[in-house]
Coordinates of C-alpha atoms in Angstrom, one line a residue:
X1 CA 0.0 0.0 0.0
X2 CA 1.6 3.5 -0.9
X3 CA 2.2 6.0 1.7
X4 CA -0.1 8.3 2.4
X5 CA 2.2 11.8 2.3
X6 CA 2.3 10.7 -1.2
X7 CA -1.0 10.4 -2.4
X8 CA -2.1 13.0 -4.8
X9 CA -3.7 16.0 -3.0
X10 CA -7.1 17.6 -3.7
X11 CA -7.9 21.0 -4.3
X12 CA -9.6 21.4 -0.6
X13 CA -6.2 20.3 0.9
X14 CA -4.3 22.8 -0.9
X15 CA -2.4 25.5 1.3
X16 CA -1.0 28.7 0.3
X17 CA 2.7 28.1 -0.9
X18 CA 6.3 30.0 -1.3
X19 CA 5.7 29.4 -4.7
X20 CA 2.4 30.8 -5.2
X21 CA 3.0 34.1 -3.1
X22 CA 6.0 34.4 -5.9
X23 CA 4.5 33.4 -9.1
X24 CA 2.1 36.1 -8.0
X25 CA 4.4 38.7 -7.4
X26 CA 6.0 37.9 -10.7
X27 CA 2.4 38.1 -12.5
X28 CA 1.8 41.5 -10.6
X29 CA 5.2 43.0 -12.2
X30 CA 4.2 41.5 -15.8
X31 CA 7.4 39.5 -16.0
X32 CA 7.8 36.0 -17.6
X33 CA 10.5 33.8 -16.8
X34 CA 12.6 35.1 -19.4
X35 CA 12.5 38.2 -18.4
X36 CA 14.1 37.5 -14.6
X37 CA 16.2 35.2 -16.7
X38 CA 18.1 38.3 -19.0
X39 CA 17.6 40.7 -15.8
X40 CA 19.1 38.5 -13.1
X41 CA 21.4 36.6 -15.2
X42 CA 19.4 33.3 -13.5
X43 CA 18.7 30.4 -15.7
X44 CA 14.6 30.4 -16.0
X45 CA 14.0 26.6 -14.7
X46 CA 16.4 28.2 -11.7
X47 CA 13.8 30.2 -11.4
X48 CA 11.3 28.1 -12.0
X49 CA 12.3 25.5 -9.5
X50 CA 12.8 28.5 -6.8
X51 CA 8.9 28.6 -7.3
X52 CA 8.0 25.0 -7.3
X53 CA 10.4 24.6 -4.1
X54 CA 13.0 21.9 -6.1
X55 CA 16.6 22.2 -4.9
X56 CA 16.9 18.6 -7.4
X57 CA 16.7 21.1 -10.5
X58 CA 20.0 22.9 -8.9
X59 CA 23.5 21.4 -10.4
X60 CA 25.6 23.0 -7.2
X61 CA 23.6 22.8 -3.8
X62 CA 25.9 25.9 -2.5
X63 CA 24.3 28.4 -5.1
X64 CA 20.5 28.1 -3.9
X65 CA 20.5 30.0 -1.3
X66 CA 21.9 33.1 -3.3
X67 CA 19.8 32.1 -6.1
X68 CA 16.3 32.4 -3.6
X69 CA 17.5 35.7 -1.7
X70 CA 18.0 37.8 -4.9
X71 CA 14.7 36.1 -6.7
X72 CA 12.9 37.4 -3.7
X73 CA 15.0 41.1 -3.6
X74 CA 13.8 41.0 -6.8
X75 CA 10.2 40.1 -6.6
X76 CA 10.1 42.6 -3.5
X77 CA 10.0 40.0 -0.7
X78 CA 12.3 40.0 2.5
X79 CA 14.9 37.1 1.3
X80 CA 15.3 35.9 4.5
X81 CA 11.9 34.9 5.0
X82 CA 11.6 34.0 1.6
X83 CA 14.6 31.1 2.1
X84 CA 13.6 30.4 4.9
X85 CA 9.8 29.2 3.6
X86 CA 11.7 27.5 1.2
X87 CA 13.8 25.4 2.9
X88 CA 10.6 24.1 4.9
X89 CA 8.7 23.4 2.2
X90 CA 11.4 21.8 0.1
X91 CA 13.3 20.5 3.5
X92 CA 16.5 21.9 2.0
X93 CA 18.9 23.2 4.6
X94 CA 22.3 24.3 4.2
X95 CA 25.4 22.3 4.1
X96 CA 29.0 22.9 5.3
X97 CA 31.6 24.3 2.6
X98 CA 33.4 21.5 2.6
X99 CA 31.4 19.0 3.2
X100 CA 30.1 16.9 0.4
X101 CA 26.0 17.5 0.3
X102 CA 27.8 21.3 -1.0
X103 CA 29.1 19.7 -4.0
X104 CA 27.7 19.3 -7.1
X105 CA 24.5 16.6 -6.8
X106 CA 25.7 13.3 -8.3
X107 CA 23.3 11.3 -9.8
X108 CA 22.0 8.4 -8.6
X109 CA 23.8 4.7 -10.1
X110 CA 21.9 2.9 -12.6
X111 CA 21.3 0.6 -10.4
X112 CA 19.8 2.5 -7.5
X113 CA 16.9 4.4 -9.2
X114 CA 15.5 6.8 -7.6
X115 CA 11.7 6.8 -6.2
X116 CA 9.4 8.7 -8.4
X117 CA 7.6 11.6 -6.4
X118 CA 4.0 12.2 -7.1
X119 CA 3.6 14.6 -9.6
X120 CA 1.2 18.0 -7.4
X121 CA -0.8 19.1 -11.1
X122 CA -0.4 22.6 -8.9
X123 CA 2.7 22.5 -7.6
X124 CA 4.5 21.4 -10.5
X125 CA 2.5 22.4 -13.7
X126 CA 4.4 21.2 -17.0
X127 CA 3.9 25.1 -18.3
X128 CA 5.6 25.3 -22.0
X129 CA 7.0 28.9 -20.6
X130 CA 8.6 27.0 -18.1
X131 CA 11.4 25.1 -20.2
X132 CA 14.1 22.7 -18.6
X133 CA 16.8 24.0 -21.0
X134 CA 16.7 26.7 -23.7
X135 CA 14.9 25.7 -27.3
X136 CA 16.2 27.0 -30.6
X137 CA 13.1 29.0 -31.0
X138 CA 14.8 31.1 -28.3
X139 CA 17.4 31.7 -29.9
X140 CA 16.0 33.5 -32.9
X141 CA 15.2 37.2 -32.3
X142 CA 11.7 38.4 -34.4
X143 CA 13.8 41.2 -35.6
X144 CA 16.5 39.0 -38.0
X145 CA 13.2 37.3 -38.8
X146 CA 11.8 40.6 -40.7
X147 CA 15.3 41.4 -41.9
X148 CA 16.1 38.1 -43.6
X149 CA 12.5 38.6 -45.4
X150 CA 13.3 41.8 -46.7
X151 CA 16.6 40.6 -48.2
X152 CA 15.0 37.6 -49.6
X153 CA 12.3 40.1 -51.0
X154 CA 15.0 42.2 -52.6
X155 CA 16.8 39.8 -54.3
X156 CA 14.1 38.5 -55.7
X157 CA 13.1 41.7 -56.6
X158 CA 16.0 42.1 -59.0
X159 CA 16.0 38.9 -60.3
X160 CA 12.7 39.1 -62.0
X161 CA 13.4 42.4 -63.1
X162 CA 16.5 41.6 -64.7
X163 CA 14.6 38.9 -66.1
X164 CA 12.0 40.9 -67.6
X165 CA 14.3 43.5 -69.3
X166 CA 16.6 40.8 -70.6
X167 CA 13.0 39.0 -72.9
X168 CA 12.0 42.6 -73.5
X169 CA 15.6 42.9 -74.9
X170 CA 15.5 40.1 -77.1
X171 CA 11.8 40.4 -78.1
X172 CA 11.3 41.2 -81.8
X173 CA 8.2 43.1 -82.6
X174 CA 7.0 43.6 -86.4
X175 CA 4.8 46.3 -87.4
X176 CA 3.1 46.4 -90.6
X177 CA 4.3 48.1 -94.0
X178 CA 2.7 51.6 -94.8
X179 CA 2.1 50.5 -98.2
X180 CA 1.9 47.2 -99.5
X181 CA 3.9 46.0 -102.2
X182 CA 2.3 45.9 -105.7
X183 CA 2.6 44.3 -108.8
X184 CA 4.4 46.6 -111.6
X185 CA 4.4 44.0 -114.3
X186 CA 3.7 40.3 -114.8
X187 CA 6.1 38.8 -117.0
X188 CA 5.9 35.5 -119.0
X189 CA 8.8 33.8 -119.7
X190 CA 7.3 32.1 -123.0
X191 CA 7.0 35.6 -124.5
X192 CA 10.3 35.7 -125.5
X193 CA 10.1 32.7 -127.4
X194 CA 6.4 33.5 -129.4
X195 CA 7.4 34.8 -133.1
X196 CA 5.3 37.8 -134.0
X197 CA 2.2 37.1 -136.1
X198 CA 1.8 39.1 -139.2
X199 CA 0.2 42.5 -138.7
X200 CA -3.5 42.2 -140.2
X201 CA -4.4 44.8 -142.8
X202 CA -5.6 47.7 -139.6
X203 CA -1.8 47.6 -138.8
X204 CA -2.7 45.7 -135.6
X205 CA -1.4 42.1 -135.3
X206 CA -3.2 38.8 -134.2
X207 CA -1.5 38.9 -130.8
X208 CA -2.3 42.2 -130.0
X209 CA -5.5 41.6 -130.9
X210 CA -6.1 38.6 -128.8
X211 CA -4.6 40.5 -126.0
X212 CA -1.1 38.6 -125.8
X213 CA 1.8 40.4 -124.9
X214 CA 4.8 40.3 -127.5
X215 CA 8.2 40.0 -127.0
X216 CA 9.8 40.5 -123.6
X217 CA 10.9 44.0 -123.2
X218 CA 13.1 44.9 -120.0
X219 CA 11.9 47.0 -117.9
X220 CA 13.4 51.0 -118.3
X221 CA 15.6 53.2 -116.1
X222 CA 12.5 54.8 -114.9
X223 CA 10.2 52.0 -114.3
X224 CA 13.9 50.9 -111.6
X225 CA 14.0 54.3 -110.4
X226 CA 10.3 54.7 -109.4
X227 CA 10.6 50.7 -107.9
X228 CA 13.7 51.4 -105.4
X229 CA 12.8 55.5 -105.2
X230 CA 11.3 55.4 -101.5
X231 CA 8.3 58.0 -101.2
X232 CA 9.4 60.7 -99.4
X233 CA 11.2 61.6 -102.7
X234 CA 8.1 62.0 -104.4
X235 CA 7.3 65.6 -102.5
X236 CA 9.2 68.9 -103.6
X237 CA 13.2 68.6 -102.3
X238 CA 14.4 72.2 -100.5
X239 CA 17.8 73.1 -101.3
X240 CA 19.5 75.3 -98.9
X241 CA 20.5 79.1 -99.4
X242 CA 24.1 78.1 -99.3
X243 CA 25.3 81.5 -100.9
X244 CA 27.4 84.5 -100.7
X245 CA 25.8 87.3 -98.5
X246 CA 25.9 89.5 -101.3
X247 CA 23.4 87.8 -103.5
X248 CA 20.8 88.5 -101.0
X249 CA 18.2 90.8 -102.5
X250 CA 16.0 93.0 -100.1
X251 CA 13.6 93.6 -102.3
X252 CA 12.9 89.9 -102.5
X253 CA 13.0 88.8 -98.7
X254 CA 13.4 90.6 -95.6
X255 CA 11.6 93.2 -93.9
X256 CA 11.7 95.4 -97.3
X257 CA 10.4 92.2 -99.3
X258 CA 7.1 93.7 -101.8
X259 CA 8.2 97.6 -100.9
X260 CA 8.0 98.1 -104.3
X261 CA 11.4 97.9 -105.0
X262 CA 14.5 100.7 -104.7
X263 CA 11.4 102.9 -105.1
X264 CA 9.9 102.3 -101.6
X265 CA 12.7 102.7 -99.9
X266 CA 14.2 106.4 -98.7
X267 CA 16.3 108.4 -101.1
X268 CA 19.7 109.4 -99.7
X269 CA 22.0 112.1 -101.5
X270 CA 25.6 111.1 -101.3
X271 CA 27.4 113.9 -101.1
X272 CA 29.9 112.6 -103.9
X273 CA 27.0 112.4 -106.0
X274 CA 25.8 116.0 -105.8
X275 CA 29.3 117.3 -106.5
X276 CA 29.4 115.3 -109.5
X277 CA 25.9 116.9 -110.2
X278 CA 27.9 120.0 -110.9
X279 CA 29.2 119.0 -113.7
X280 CA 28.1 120.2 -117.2
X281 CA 25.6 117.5 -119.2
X282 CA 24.7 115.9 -115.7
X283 CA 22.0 113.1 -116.2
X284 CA 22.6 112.1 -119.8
X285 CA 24.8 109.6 -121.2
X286 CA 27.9 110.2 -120.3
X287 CA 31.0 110.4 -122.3
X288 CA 33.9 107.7 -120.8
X289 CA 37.7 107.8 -122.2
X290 CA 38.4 104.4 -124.1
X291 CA 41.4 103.5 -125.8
X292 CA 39.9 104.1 -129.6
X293 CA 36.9 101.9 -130.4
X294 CA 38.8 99.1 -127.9
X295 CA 36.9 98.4 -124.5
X296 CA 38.3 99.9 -121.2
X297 CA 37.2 97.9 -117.8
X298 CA 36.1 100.2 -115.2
X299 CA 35.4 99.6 -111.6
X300 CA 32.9 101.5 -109.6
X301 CA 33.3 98.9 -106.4
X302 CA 36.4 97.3 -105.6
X303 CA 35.7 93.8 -107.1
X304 CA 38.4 91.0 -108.4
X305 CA 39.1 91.1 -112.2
X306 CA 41.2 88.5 -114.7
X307 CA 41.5 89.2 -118.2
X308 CA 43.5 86.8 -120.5
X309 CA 43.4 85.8 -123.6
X310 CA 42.0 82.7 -125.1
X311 CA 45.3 81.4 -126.2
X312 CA 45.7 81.5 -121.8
X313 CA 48.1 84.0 -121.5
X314 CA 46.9 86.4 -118.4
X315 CA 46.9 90.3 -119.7
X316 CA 45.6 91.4 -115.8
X317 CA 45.0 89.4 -112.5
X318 CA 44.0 91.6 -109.6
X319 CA 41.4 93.6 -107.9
X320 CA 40.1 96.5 -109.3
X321 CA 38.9 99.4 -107.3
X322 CA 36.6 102.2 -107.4
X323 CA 38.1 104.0 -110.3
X324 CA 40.4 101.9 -111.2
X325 CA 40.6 101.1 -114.7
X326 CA 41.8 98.7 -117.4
X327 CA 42.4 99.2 -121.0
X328 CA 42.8 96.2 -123.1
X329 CA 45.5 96.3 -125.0
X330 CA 44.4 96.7 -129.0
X331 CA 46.9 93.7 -129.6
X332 CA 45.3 91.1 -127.5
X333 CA 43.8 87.9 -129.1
X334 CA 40.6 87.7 -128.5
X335 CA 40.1 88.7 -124.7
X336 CA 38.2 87.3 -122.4
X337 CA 37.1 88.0 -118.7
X338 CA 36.1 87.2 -115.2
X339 CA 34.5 88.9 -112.6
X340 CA 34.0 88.4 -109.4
X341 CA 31.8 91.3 -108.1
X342 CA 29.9 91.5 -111.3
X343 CA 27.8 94.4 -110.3
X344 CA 31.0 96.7 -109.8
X345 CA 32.3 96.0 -113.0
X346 CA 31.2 98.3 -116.4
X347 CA 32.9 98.7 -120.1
X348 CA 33.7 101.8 -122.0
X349 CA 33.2 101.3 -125.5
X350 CA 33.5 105.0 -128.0
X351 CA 33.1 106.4 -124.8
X352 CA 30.0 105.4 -123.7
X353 CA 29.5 103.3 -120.6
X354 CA 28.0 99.8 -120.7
X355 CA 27.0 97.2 -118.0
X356 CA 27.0 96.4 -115.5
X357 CA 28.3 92.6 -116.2
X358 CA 25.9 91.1 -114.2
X359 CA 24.1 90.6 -111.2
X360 CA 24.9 91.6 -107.9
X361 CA 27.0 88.8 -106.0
X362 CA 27.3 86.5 -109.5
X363 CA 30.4 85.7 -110.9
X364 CA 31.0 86.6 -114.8
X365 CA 33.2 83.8 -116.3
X366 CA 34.7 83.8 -120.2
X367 CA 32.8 87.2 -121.1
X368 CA 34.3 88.1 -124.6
X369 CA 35.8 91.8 -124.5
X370 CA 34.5 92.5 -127.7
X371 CA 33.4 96.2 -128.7
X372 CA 30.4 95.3 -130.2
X373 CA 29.5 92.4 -128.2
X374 CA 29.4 94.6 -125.9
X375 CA 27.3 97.5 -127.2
X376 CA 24.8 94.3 -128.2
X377 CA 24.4 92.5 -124.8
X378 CA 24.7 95.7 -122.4
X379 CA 23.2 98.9 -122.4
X380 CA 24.6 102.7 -121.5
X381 CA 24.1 103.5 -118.5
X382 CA 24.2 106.8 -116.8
X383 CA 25.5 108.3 -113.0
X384 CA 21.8 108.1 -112.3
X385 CA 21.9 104.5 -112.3
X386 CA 24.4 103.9 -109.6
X387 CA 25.6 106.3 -107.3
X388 CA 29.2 105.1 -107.3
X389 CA 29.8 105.8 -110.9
X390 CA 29.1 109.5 -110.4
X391 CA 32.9 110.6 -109.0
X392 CA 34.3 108.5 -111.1
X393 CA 32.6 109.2 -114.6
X394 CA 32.9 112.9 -113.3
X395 CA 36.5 112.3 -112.7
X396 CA 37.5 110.2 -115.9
X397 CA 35.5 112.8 -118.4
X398 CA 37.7 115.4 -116.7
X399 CA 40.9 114.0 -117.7
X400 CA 39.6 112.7 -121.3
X401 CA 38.4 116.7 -121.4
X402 CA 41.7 117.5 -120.6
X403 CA 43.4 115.5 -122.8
X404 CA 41.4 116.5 -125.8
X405 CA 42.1 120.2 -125.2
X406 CA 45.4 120.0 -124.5
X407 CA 45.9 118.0 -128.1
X408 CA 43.8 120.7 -129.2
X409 CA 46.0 123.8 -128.5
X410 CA 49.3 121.1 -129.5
X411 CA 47.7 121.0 -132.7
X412 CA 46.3 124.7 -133.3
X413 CA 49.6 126.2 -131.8
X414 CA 47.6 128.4 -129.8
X415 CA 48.1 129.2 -126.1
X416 CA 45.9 127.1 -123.4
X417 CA 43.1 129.2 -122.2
X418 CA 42.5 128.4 -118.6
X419 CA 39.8 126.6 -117.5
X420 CA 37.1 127.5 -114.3
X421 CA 37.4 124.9 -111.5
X422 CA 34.7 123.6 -111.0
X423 CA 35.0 120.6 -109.2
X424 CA 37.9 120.6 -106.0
X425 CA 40.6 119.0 -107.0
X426 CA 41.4 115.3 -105.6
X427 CA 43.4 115.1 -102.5
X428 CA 46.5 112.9 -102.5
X429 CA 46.5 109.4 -101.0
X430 CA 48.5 107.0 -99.5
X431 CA 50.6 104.3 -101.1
X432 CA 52.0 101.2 -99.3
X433 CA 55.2 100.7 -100.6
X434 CA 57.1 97.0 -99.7
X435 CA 60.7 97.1 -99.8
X436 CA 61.2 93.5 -98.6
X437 CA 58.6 90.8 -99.0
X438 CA 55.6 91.7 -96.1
X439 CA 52.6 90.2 -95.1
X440 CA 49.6 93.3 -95.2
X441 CA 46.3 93.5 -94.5
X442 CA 43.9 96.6 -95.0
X443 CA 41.1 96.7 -93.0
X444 CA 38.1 99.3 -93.4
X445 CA 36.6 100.7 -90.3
X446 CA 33.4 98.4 -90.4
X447 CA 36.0 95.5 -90.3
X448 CA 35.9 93.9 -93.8
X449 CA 38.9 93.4 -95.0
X450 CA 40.0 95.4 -98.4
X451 CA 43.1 94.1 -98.8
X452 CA 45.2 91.0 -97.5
X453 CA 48.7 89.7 -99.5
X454 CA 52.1 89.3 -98.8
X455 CA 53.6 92.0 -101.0
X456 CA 56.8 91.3 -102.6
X457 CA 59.7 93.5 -102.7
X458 CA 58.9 96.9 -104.8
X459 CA 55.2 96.2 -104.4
X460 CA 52.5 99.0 -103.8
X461 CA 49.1 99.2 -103.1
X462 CA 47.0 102.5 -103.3
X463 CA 44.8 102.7 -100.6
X464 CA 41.3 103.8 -101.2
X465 CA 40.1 107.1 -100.1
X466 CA 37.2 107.2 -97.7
X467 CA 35.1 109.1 -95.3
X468 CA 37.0 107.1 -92.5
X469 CA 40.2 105.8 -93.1
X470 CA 41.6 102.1 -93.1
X471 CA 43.8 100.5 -90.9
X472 CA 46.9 98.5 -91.5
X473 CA 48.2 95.7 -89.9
X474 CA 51.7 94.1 -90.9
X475 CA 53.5 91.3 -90.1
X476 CA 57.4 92.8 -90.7
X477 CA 56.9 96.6 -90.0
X478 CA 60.6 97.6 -91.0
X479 CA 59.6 96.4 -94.9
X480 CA 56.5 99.1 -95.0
X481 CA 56.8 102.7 -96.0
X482 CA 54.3 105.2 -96.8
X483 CA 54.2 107.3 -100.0
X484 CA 51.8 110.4 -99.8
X485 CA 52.5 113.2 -103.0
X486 CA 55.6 112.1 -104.0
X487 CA 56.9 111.7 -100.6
X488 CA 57.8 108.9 -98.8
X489 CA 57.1 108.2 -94.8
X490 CA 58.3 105.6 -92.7
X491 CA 59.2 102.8 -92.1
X492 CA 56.4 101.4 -90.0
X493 CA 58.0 100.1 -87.6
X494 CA 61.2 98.0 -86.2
X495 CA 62.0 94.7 -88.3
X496 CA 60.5 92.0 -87.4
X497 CA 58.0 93.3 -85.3
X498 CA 54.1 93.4 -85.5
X499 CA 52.7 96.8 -86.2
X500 CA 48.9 97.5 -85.9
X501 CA 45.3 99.5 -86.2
X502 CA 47.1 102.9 -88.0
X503 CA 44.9 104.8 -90.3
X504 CA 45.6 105.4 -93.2
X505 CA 44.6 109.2 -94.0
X506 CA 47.1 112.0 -95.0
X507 CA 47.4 113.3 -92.0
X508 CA 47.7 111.1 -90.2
X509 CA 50.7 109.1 -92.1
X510 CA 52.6 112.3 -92.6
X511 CA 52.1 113.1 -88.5
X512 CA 52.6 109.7 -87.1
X513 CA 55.5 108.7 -89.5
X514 CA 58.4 111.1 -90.3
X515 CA 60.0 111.3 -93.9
X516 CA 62.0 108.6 -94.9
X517 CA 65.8 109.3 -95.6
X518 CA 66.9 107.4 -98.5
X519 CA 70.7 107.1 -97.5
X520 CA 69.7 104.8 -94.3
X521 CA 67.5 102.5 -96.6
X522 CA 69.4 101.1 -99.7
X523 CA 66.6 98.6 -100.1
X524 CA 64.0 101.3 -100.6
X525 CA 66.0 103.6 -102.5
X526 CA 66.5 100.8 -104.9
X527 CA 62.9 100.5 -104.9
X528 CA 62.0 103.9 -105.6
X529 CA 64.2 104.4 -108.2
X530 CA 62.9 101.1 -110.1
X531 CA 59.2 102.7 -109.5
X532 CA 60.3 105.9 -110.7
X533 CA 62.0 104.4 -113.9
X534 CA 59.1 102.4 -114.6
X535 CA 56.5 105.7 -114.5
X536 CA 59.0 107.5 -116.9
X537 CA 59.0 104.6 -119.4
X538 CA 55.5 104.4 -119.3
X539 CA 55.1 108.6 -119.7
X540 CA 57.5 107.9 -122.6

């Protein structure tokens, strides 16, 4: 018969416990056993057999009485009391240090079992909170959980999406034809060997009548061009303005496009213009020197000129300008020109004006320089029609004037009556002299450039006369002089060096630069005296 003390007991017998007052305590503060487990630093079924009152659960009997005292500091309990209760309900008591009971608990042999105790369902509840040892699942904190998911989420993430863009990659999408293709012609290949019936007596033969087709015929150039043209050929192709400024025409586009013309458009008097007004038969055709019945090229603009013959031999390449002129020589085989400015070019022919030789900003290739070519294809025109040949038709019927009266009074033997002066008489200019090869440019004052060459030694270049003057720019200023009436300035600077931005007026060369002395500058002596030579063999 088992003992009574260790029969199960029922719930009337049951008496408040150690364990009870402390589970409650615990329950009051909301902690679990893991909880006084991390706080504490006490193993939770330490803790948990403080409450059921089992010192077996303890691997060293000397550590339970600290372990009960600071479980019931903790819990807010006096820990005297507290170990006390427990040693009376566990009937634990405390061993000497070196005795063996406060050793470790050895386990019983094999073969000395020991007793089982009744199992108190209150006493001893098998809680799952209430482990023996610590489970994996303990081990594993919520928050690596959520982080492991995210990663896995992310890298999933990508792979699909480098996925999708590597078959939208690869995809190959067709899209229908605009136009189908359609059939040009169907060809038979036993055409070619059908022979041609006789033609009946309407001129039409049997095949064609019974709607055969003869013999094979390969298709044209056009019916291939129109096959491989693509359509966007078929509309009206631009081409771009690619042009010289010059040919521009205001009249045609621009903010003075349908004015009317020159007409709508204000009427300034140049003040070269109304001096040449002064002069006697103003208006009508005027009366141009010419060399005879030859033709003499005359430049109102500054514009490049190149007359040769036909044989190819080049009677003048250079640029022409305003009032320059050209004579062709009565010897030349027939003459040709071209122009580069055509507008600024004209022809004197028996001394009447002709031209211009074409359109403003063309270029005038192989134009014969025949007299009555000439007089045919161009007709006279007057100071009226452009304002630059004014001061120069003024100035050239002057000096044919001249001329004629002076061969006049040679002739007649009589003295030369003095003339009235009407117009002023021209002011001298300047002349670049070079008397070592120089690089020169000209510049007028809206910065276009007039002139730009490397002159060679005993070079010159007369320098047009404006309202502002030009500037000079060299790239040896010791090899530059100045002539100005017969008089020569300079030089323009050291040798060698860069001179720049000096005007090129009278007075200003003959302030800015003093007069050359000839003994200090053998090279341009030389010069000079080879220019001179050259004028008086020409005056001869």
């Amino acid at each position: 018969m088992a003992d009574a003390s260790e029969a199960p007991q029922s719930f009337d017998d049951f008496a408040l416990r150690l364990g009870d007052v402390m589970r409650g305590e615990r329950a009051t503060m909301g902690k679990s056993l893991l909880d006084v487990q991390r706080e504490l630093r006490i193993k939770a079924s330490y803790i948990a057999a403080i409450e059921n009152c089992d010192p077996s659960a303890f691997d060293t009997p000397g550590f339970i009485a600290g372990y009960v005292r600071s479980y019931a500091r903790y819990l807010g309990m006096d820990p005297d009391e507290a170990f006390a209760g427990f040693c009376a309900e566990s009937g634990f008591s405390v061993a000497h240090g070196m005795s063996k009971d406060a050793s470790i608990i050895r386990k019983p042999l094999d073969g000395a079992a020991a007793k089982p105790k009744a199992r108190d369902p209150l006493a001893e509840p098998n809680m799952p909170f209430a482990p023996s040892s610590d489970s994996f699942l303990s081990q594993i904190e919520p928050g690596a959980v959520g982080s492991s998911l995210v990663l896995l989420a992310l890298i999933a993430g990508i792979g699909y999406g480098g996925w999708a863009v590597l078959q939208e990659v690869q995809r190959v999408q067709l899209s229908p034809v605009e136009q189908t293709p359609v059939v040009l012609s169907e060809l038979d290949p036993l055409d070619a060997a059908r022979a041609p019936s006789a033609p009946d007596p309407l001129g039409q033969s049997a095949m064609e009548n019974a709607g055969v087709a003869g013999v094979f015929t390969p298709p044209s150039n056009e019916a291939f061009d129109r096959l491989y043209r693509p359509q966007a050929l078929d509309v009206p192709v631009l081409v771009a303005r690619d042009a010289p400024i010059s040919t521009l025409d205001p009249d045609s586009g621009g903010l003075f496009a349908g004015a009317g013309g020159s007409a709508g458009l204000p009427q300034v008097q140049d003040s070269a213009l109304a001096a040449a007004a002064l002069a006697p038969g103003f208006g009508a055709p005027q009366q141009v020197g010419a060399t005879g019945n030859g033709v003499t090229v005359v430049a109102a603009r500054p514009a490049w000129v190149q007359v040769k013959e036909e044989a190819g031999a080049v009677l003048f390449s250079g640029i022409l300008n305003a009032g320059e002129t050209f004579p062709v020589p009565s010897g030349a085989t027939d003459p040709v020109i071209k122009v580069g400015e055509s507008s600024a070019i004209y022809f004197a022919v028996n001394g009447a004006l002709h031209g211009p030789a074409g359109p403003r900003g063309a270029v005038t290739d192989d134009l014969a320089l025949d007299g009555a070519l000439i007089v045919a294809g161009y007709g006279t025109v007057t100071a009226q029609d452009d304002a630059d040949l004014a001061p120069i038709m003024a100035k050239l019927n002057g000096a044919s004037s001249g001329q004629t009266q002076l061969a006049g009074a040679q002739a007649t033997g009589a003295a030369a009556v003095p003339q009235p002066q009407v117009l002023a008489a021209a002011t001298p200019g300047v002349t670049i002299v070079a008397s070592r090869d120089a690089w020169v440019r000209v510049k007028a004052p809206s910065g276009a450039t007039i002139f730009e060459a490397i002159m060679q030694r005993g070079d010159t270049y007369n320098v047009p006369q404006t309202e502002t003057p030009p500037t000079i720019r060299t790239g040896d200023a010791g090899a530059v002089f100045f002539a100005v009436n017969g008089q020569t300035y300079g030089p323009y600077g050291q040798n060698g060096a860069i001179a720049d931005n000096l005007a090129l007026s009278v007075s200003n060369v003959t302030q800015k630069m003093a007069a050359t002395d000839l003994s200090r500058h053998t090279e341009l002596a030389k010069v000079v005296a080879e220019l001179n030579a050259g004028q008086a063999g020409v005056q001869d």
